[in-house]
Coordinates of C-alpha atoms in Angstrom, one line a residue:
M1 CA 88.5 60.6 17.7
N2 CA 91.3 58.1 18.3
V3 CA 92.7 56.8 15.1
P4 CA 94.7 53.6 15.3
E5 CA 98.3 53.9 14.4
H6 CA 99.2 51.8 11.3
H7 CA 102.8 51.3 10.5
S8 CA 103.7 49.8 7.2
I9 CA 106.8 47.7 6.7
L10 CA 108.4 50.7 4.9
D11 CA 107.8 52.9 7.9
R12 CA 109.4 50.4 10.2
I13 CA 112.3 49.9 7.9
V14 CA 113.0 53.6 7.3
S15 CA 112.8 54.2 11.1
N16 CA 115.7 51.8 11.6
S17 CA 118.9 53.4 10.3
N18 CA 120.9 50.3 10.7
F19 CA 118.6 48.4 8.4
V20 CA 118.7 51.2 5.8
L21 CA 122.5 51.3 5.9
T22 CA 122.6 47.5 5.4
F23 CA 120.1 47.7 2.5
V24 CA 121.9 50.5 0.8
L25 CA 125.3 48.8 1.1
A26 CA 123.9 45.5 -0.1
A27 CA 122.3 47.2 -3.1
L28 CA 125.5 49.1 -3.9
I29 CA 127.7 46.0 -3.7
E30 CA 125.2 43.8 -5.7
T31 CA 124.9 46.5 -8.3
S32 CA 128.7 46.9 -8.5
F33 CA 129.0 43.1 -9.2
L34 CA 126.3 43.3 -11.8
I35 CA 128.0 46.2 -13.6
A36 CA 131.4 44.6 -13.3
A37 CA 130.0 41.4 -14.9
F38 CA 129.7 43.4 -18.2
F39 CA 133.4 44.1 -18.1
V40 CA 134.9 40.6 -17.2
G41 CA 135.4 37.9 -19.7
S42 CA 136.5 38.1 -23.3
N43 CA 133.2 37.4 -25.1
I44 CA 129.5 37.7 -24.7
E45 CA 129.1 34.2 -23.4
D46 CA 131.4 34.9 -20.5
K47 CA 129.4 38.0 -19.6
I48 CA 126.1 36.1 -19.8
V49 CA 127.4 33.3 -17.6
S50 CA 128.8 35.8 -15.0
I51 CA 125.4 37.6 -14.9
S52 CA 123.6 34.3 -14.6
V53 CA 125.8 33.3 -11.7
L54 CA 125.0 36.6 -9.9
F55 CA 121.2 36.1 -10.5
F56 CA 121.5 32.5 -9.2
G57 CA 123.2 33.8 -6.1
F58 CA 120.4 36.3 -5.7
A59 CA 117.7 33.6 -6.1
V60 CA 119.4 31.2 -3.6
G61 CA 120.0 34.1 -1.1
S62 CA 116.3 35.0 -1.3
I63 CA 115.3 31.4 -0.6
I64 CA 117.6 31.1 2.3
G65 CA 116.5 34.5 3.8
T66 CA 112.9 33.6 3.4
A67 CA 113.3 30.1 4.9
A68 CA 115.2 31.6 7.9
S69 CA 112.4 34.0 8.8
P70 CA 109.0 32.4 8.7
Y71 CA 106.1 34.8 9.3
D72 CA 104.1 32.5 11.6
S73 CA 104.0 29.0 13.1
K74 CA 102.1 27.7 10.1
E75 CA 104.8 28.9 7.7
D76 CA 107.5 27.6 10.2
K77 CA 106.1 24.1 10.1
R78 CA 105.9 24.2 6.3
F79 CA 109.5 25.5 6.0
A80 CA 110.7 22.8 8.5
A81 CA 109.2 20.1 6.2
Y82 CA 110.9 21.7 3.2
W83 CA 114.3 21.7 5.0
K84 CA 113.9 18.1 5.9
A85 CA 113.3 17.2 2.3
I86 CA 116.2 19.3 1.1
A87 CA 118.5 17.8 3.8
L88 CA 117.5 14.3 2.8
F89 CA 118.3 15.1 -0.9
A90 CA 121.5 16.8 -0.1
S91 CA 122.8 14.0 2.2
G92 CA 122.1 11.4 -0.4
Y93 CA 122.0 11.9 -4.1
A94 CA 123.5 15.4 -4.3
A95 CA 126.4 14.6 -1.9
S96 CA 127.4 11.6 -4.1
K97 CA 127.3 13.8 -7.2
L98 CA 129.0 16.8 -5.7
D99 CA 131.9 14.7 -4.2
G100 CA 133.6 14.3 -7.6
A101 CA 132.9 17.9 -8.6
L102 CA 134.2 19.4 -5.3
S103 CA 137.3 17.2 -5.4
A104 CA 138.1 18.4 -8.9
A105 CA 137.3 22.0 -8.0
F106 CA 139.6 22.0 -4.9
S107 CA 142.5 20.0 -6.5
V108 CA 145.9 21.7 -6.6
D109 CA 145.6 22.0 -10.4
A110 CA 142.3 23.7 -10.2
L111 CA 143.3 26.1 -7.5
T112 CA 146.5 27.1 -9.2
N113 CA 144.7 27.7 -12.4
L114 CA 142.0 30.1 -11.1
T115 CA 141.4 32.8 -13.6
G116 CA 140.1 36.3 -12.8
L117 CA 136.8 35.3 -14.3
T118 CA 136.4 32.3 -12.1
T119 CA 137.4 34.2 -9.0
F120 CA 135.0 37.0 -9.9
R121 CA 132.2 34.5 -10.3
L122 CA 133.0 32.8 -7.0
L123 CA 133.2 36.1 -5.1
G124 CA 130.2 37.6 -6.8
F125 CA 128.0 34.5 -6.2
S126 CA 129.0 34.4 -2.5
A127 CA 128.6 38.1 -1.9
V128 CA 125.2 38.4 -3.6
L129 CA 123.9 35.2 -1.9
L130 CA 124.9 36.4 1.6
L131 CA 123.8 40.0 1.2
T132 CA 120.4 38.9 -0.4
A133 CA 119.8 36.4 2.4
K134 CA 120.6 39.0 5.0
V135 CA 118.3 41.7 3.5
T136 CA 115.5 39.2 2.9
F137 CA 115.8 38.0 6.5
A138 CA 115.7 41.5 7.8
C139 CA 112.7 42.5 5.7
R140 CA 110.7 39.5 6.7
S141 CA 111.7 39.9 10.3
Y142 CA 110.4 43.5 10.3
H143 CA 107.2 42.5 8.6
S144 CA 106.5 39.8 11.3
D145 CA 106.7 42.3 14.2

């Protein structure tokens, strides 16, 4: 009796040591940032904002990783429509609103007054976003094989 071979996504992921290493490193780095968020800042509000920034980075990274790796042509078409709508919004309304905020954020005064808390949040958000996007992309790419 010939039994068809079924490979789950977990089987495929575990069989690829590069992916496992990437996943483990991403999990360690993201967990380190989350733990560190409890120790930065002088009050509970600072800690809550820092943790919220990390979760926002995780959410945005998941969205980017998902959108960059559609499962099939139907999902690819749907994602393309979403990206067009996002690009239209970003090029118009959001760009006009962000211009003032970015100018203020990158002014000489703002850059010379960076605190450890602000730097932590920027680095944490960026690292969590990129790592989550990479792992989400890899998981979805393996699933579509």
